CSV table of C-alpha atoms in Angstrom, one decimal:
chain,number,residue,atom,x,y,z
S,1,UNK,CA,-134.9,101.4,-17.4
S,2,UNK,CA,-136.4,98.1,-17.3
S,3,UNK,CA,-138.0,96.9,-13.9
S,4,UNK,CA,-135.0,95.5,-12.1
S,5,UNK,CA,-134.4,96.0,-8.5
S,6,UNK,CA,-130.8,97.1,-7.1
S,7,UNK,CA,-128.8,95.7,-4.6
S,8,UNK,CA,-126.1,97.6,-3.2
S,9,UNK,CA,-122.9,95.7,-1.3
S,10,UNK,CA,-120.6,98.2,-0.7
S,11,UNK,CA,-118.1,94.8,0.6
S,12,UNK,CA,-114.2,96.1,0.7
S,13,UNK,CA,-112.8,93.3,2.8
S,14,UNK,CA,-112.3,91.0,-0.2
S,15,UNK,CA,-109.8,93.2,-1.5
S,16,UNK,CA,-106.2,92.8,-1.5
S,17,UNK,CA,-105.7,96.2,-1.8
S,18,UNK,CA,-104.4,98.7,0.8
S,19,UNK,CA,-106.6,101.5,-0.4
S,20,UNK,CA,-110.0,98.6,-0.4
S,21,UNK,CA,-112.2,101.2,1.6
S,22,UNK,CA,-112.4,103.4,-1.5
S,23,UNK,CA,-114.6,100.2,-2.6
S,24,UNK,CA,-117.4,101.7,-0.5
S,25,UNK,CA,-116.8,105.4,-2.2
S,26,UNK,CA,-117.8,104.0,-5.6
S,27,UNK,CA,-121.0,101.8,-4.4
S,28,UNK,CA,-122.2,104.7,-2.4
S,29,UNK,CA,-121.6,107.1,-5.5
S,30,UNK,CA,-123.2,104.6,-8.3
S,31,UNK,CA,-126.1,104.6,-5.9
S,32,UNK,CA,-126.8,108.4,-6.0
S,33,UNK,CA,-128.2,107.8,-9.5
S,34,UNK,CA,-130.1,105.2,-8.8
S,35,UNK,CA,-134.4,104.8,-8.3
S,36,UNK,CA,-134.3,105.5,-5.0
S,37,UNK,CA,-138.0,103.0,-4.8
S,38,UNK,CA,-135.9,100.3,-6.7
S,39,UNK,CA,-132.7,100.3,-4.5
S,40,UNK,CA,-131.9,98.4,-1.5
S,41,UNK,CA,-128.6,97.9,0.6
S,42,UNK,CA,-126.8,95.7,2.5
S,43,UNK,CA,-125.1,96.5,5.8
S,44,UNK,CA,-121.8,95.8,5.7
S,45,UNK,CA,-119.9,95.5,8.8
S,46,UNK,CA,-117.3,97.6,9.7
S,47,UNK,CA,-114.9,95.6,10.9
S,48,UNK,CA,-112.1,93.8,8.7
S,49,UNK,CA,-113.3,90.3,9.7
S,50,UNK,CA,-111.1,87.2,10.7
S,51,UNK,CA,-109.9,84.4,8.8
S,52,UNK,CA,-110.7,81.4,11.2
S,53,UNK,CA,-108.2,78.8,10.1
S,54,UNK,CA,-110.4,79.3,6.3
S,55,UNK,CA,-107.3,80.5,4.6
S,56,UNK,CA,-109.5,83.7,3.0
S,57,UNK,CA,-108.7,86.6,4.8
S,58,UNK,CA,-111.5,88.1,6.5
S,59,UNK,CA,-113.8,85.2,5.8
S,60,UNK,CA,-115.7,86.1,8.9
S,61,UNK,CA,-117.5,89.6,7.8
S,62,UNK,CA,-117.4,88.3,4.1
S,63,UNK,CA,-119.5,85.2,5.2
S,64,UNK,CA,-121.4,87.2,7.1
S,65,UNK,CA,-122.3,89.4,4.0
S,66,UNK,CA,-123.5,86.9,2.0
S,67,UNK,CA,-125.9,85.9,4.5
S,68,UNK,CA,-127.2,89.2,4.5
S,69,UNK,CA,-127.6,89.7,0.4
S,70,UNK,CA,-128.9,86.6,0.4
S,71,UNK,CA,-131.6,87.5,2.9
S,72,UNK,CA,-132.4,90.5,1.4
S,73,UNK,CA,-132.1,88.6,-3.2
S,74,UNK,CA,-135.2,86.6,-1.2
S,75,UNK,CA,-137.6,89.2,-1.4
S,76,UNK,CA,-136.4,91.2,-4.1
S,77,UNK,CA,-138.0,91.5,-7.5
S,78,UNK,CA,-135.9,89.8,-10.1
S,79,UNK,CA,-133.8,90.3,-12.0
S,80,UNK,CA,-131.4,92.1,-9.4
S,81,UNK,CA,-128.4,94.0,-10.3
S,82,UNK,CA,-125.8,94.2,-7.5
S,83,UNK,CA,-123.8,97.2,-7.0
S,84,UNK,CA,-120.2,96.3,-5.3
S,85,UNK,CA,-118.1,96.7,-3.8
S,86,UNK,CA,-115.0,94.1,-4.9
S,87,UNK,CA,-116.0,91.1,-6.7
S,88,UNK,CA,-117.5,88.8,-4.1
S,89,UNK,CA,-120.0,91.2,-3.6
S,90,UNK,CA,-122.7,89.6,-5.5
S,91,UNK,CA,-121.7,85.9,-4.5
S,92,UNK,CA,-125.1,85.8,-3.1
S,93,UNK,CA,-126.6,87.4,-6.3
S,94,UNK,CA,-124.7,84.5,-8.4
S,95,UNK,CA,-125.9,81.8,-6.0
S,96,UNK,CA,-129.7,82.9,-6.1
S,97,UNK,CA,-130.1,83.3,-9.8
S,98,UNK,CA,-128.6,80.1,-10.0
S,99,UNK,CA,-130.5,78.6,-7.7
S,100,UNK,CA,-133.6,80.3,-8.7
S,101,UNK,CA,-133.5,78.5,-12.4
S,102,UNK,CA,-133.4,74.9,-13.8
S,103,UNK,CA,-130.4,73.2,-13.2
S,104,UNK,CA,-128.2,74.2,-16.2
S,105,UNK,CA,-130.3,76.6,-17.3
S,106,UNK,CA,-128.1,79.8,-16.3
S,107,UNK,CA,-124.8,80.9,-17.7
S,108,UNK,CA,-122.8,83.3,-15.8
S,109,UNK,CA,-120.6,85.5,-18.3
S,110,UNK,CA,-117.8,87.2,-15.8
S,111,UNK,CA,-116.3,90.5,-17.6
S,112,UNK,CA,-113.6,90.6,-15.8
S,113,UNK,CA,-109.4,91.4,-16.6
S,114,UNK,CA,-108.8,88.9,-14.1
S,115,UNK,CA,-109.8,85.0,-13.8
S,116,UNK,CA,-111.1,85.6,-9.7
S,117,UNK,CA,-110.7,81.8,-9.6
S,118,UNK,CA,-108.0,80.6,-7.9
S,119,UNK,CA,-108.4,78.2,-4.9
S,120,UNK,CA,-107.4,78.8,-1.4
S,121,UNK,CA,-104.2,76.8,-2.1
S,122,UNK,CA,-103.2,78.8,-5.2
S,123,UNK,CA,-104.3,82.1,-3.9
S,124,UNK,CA,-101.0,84.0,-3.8
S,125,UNK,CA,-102.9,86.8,-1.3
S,126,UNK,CA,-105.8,84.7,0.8
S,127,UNK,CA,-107.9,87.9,-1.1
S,128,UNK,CA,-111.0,86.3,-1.8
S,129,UNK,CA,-112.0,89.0,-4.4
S,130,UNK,CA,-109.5,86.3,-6.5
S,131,UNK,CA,-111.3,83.2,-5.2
S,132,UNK,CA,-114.9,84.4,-6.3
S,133,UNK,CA,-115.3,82.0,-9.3
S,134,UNK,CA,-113.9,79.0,-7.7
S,135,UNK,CA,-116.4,79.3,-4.9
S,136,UNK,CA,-119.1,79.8,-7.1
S,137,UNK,CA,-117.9,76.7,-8.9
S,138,UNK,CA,-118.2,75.1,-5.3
S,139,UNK,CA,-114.6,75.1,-3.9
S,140,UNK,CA,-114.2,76.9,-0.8
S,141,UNK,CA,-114.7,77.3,2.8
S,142,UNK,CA,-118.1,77.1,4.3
S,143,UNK,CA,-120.5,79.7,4.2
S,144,UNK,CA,-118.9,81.2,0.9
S,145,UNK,CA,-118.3,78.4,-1.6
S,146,UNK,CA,-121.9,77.4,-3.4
S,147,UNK,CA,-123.3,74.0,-3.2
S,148,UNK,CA,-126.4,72.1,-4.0
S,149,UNK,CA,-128.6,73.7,-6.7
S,150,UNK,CA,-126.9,77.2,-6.1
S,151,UNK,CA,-123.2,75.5,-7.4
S,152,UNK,CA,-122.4,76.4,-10.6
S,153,UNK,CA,-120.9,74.0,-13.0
S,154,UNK,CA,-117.9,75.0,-15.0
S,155,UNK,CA,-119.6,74.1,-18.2
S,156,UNK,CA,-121.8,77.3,-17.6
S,157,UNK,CA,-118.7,79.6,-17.2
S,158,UNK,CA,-117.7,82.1,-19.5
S,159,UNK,CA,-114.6,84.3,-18.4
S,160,UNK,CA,-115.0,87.3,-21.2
S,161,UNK,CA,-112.4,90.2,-21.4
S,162,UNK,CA,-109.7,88.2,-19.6
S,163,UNK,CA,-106.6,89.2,-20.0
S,164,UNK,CA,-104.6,88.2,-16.7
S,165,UNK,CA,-104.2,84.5,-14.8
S,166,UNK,CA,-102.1,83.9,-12.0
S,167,UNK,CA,-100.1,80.4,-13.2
S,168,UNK,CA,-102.9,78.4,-10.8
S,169,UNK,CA,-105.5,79.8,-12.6
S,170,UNK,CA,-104.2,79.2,-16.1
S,171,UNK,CA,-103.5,75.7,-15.3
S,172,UNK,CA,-107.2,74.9,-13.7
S,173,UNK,CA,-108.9,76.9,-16.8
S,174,UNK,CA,-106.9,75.0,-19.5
S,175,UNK,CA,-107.8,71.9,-17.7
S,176,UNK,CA,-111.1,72.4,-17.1
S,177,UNK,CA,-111.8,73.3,-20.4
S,178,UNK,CA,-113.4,76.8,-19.6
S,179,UNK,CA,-114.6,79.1,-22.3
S,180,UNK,CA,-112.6,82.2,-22.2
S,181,UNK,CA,-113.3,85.1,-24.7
S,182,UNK,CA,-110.7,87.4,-25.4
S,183,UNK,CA,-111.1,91.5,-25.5
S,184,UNK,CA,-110.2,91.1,-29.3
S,185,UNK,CA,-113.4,89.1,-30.0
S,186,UNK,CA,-115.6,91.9,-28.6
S,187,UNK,CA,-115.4,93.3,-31.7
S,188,UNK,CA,-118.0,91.0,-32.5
S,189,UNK,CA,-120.7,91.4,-30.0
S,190,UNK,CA,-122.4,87.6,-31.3
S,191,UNK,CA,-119.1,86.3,-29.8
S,192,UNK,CA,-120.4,86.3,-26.5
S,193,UNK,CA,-123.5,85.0,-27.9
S,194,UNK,CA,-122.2,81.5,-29.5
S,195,UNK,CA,-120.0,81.1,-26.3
S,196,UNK,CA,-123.1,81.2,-24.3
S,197,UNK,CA,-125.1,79.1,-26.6
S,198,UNK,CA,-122.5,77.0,-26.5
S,199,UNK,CA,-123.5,76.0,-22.7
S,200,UNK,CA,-127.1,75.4,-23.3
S,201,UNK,CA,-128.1,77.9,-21.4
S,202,UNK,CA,-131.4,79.6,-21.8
S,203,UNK,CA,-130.5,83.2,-19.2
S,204,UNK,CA,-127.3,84.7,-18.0
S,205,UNK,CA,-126.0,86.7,-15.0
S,206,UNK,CA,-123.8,88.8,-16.4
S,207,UNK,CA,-121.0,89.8,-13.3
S,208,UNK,CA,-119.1,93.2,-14.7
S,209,UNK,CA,-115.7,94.2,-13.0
S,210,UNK,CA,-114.7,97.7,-14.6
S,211,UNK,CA,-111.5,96.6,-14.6
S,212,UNK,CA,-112.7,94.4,-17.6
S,213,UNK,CA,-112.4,98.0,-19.3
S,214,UNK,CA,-109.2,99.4,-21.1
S,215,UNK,CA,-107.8,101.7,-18.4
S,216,UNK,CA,-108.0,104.4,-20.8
S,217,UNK,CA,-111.8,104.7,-20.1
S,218,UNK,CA,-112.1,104.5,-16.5
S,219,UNK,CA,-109.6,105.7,-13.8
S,220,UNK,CA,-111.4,104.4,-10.3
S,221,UNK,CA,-110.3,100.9,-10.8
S,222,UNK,CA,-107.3,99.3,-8.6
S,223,UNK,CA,-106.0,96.8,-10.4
S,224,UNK,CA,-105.9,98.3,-14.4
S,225,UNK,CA,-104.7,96.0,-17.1
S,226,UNK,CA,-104.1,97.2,-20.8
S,227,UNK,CA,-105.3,95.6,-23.5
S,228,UNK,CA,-109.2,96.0,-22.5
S,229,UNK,CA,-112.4,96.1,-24.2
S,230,UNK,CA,-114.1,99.7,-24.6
S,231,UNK,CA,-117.4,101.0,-23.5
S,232,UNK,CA,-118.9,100.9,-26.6
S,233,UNK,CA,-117.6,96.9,-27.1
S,234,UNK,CA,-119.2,96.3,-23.5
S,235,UNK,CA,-122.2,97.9,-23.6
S,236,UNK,CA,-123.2,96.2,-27.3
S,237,UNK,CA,-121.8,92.9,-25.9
S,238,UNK,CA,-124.2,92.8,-23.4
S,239,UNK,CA,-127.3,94.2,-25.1
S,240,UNK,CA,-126.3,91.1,-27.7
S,241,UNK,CA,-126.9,88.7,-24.7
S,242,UNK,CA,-129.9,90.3,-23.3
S,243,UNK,CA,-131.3,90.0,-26.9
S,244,UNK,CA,-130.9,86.1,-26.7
S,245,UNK,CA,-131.0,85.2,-23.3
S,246,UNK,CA,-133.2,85.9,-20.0
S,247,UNK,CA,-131.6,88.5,-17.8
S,248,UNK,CA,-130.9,86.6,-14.4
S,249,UNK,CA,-129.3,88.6,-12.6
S,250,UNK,CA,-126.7,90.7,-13.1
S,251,UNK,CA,-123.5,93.1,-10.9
S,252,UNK,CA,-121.5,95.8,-11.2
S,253,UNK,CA,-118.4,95.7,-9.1
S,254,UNK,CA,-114.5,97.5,-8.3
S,255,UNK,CA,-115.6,100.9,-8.6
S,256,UNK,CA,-112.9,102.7,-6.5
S,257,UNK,CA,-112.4,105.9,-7.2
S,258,UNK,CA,-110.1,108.0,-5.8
S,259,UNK,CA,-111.9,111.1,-4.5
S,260,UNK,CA,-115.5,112.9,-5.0
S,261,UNK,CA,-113.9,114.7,-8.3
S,262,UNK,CA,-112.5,111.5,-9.5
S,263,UNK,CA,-115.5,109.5,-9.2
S,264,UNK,CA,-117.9,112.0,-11.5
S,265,UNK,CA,-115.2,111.5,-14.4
S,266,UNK,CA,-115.9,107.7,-14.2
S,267,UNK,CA,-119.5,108.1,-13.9
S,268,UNK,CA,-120.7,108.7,-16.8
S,269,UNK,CA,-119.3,105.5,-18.4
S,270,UNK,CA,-120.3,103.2,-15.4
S,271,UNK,CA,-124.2,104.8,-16.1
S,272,UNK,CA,-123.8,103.5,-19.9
S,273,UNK,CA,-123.1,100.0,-18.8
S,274,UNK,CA,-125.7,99.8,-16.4
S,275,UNK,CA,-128.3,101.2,-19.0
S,276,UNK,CA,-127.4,98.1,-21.0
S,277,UNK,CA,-128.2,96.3,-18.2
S,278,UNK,CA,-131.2,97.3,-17.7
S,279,UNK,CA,-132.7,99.6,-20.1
S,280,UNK,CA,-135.5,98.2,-22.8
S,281,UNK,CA,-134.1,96.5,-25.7
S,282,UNK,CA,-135.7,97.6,-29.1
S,283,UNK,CA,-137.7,95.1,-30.8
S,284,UNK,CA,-135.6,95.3,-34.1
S,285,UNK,CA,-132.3,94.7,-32.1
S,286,UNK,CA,-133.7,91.3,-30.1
S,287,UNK,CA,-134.5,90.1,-33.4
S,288,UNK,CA,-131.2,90.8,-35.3
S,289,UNK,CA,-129.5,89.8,-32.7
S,290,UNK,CA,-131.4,86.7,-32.6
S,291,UNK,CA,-131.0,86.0,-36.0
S,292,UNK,CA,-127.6,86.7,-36.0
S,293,UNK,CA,-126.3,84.4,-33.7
S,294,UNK,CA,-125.0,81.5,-35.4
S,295,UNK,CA,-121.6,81.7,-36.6
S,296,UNK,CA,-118.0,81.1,-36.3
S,297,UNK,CA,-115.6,83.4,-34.3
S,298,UNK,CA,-111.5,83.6,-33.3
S,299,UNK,CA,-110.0,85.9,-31.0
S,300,UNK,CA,-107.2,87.7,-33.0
S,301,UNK,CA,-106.1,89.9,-30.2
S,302,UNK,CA,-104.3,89.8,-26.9
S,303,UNK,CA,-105.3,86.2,-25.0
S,304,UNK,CA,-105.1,86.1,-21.4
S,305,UNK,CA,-101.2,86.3,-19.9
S,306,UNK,CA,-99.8,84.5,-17.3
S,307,UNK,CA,-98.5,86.3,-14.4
S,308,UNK,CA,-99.4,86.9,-11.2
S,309,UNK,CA,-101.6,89.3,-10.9
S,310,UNK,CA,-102.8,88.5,-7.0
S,311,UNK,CA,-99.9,89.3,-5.3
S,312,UNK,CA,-99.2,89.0,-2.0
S,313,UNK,CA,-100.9,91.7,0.8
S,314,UNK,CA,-99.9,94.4,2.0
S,315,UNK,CA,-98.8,94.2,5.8
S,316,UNK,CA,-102.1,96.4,6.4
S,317,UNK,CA,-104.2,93.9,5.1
S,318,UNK,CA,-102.3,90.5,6.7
């Protein structure tokens, strides 16, 4: 592996889900194969956390937890790779490698089957494992949504693998003009590359939900959608990037498997993506990869859908 340093947020209360503590299952068993001299954690508080009038539920402990990361991304070698926990788990990670670069200098490339950017007013759950974008674009309560230097400007978002938008989040990425890549152009890993270049960007943080996976590879994910991109289309994707752009930071999240068993049958796919993460790239595939990244490119598969797919909570999680 490449020097990196690893963060681990095993965060459940953004979930929506009913079975969210399985959240800290998966970040506790990613982190059995990790350096042990490269890995730090975050304490997560035990308790569910209270809204406070912020419309997100919990907002109390998740507010709380990015205080923490962010504490603990300030004296960590970079780049760091965050091991979640749901989604805003590395919503301290984001805002520090933003903040850390040139204004405009950073993409952030979210693999992800979902959009995670709905506001508070669209949110059809108050789950802020949905809201994760929009805060990072800077729309959101206090002590969660990013602002100053650390905001992040829609012109350096790319949603890649997305596949399902609530009708709020299809409306604000059409009219925003974000760049979404669809599974079917994975099978060009430059894809990703030209939608990148297309921001003027000069690193990435590349933010990986396993969901962004075609639930035939992985089971330990809660909220599956078909249609996804495979390891093999991940895992060259995001060497492509690291080939042409700094490595600013980078997460991988929604890991909740089901038991002990369950969890070694995903394993094995989740250490092949964050190998691409962070092993060395060969010298011969930076430069083809390089040289190979100007070009055109159309998605001729499945586009995102529009349905809900943050539904309401379960009275457990209310």
């Amino acid at each position: 592996m490449s020097p990196a340093s690893f963060l681990v947020v095993p965060q459940w209360q953004g979930s929506g889900s009913s079975r969210a503590m399985r959240l800290i299952d998966g970040a506790d068993a990613i982190r059995g194969d990790l350096p042990a001299n490269a890995t730090h954690s975050v304490a997560v508080p035990a308790a569910a956390g209270e809204a406070l009038g912020t419309g997100v539920l919990r907002y109390s402990s998740l507010s709380l937890v990015r205080e923490l990361a962010a504490a603990e991304l300030a004296v960590l070698e970079a780049p760091v790779v965050t091991i979640g926990g749901d989604c805003g788990s590395d919503l301290a990670g984001v805002q520090h490698a933003v903040e850390s670069h040139p204004p405009g200098s950073v993409a952030v490339v979210w693999f992800d089957a979902h959009g995670d950017i709905n506001s508070v007013s669209t949110s059809p759950s108050g789950a802020f494992h949905g809201m994760v974008v929009r805060a990072l674009l800077g729309d959101g309560p206090d002590g969660l949504a990013a602002t100053g230097a650390a905001r992040l400007h829609h012109e350096q978002l790319v949603l890649a693998g997305t596949r399902a938008l609530d009708d709020g989040e299809s409306a604000f990425v059409e009219h925003m003009g974000i760049r979404v890549v669809a599974p079917g152009e994975f099978e060009d890993p430059q894809a990703l590359v030209r939608a990148v270049e297309a921001t003027g960007a000069t690193a990435v943080y590349l933010h990986v939900d396993l969901d962004v996976l075609d639930p035939s590879a992985i089971e330990g994910i809660g909220y599956p959608e078909p249609f996804g991109v495979t390891p093999e289309q991940l895992t060259d994707a995001i060497r492509a990037l690291r080939a042409r752009f700094e490595l600013a930071g980078a997460a991988v999240t929604e890991f909740a498997p089901e038991s002990p068993d369950a969890a070694g049958r995903d394993l094995g796919v989740i250490l092949r993506v964050l190998g691409s993460l962070t092993a060395p790239l060969k010298g011969a595939a930076r430069a083809e990869a390089a040289e190979s990244a100007v070009g055109g490119g159309s998605s001729t598969d499945h586009g995102p859908r529009h349905l809900s797919t943050d539904t309401a909570p379960p009275d457990d999680v209310r």
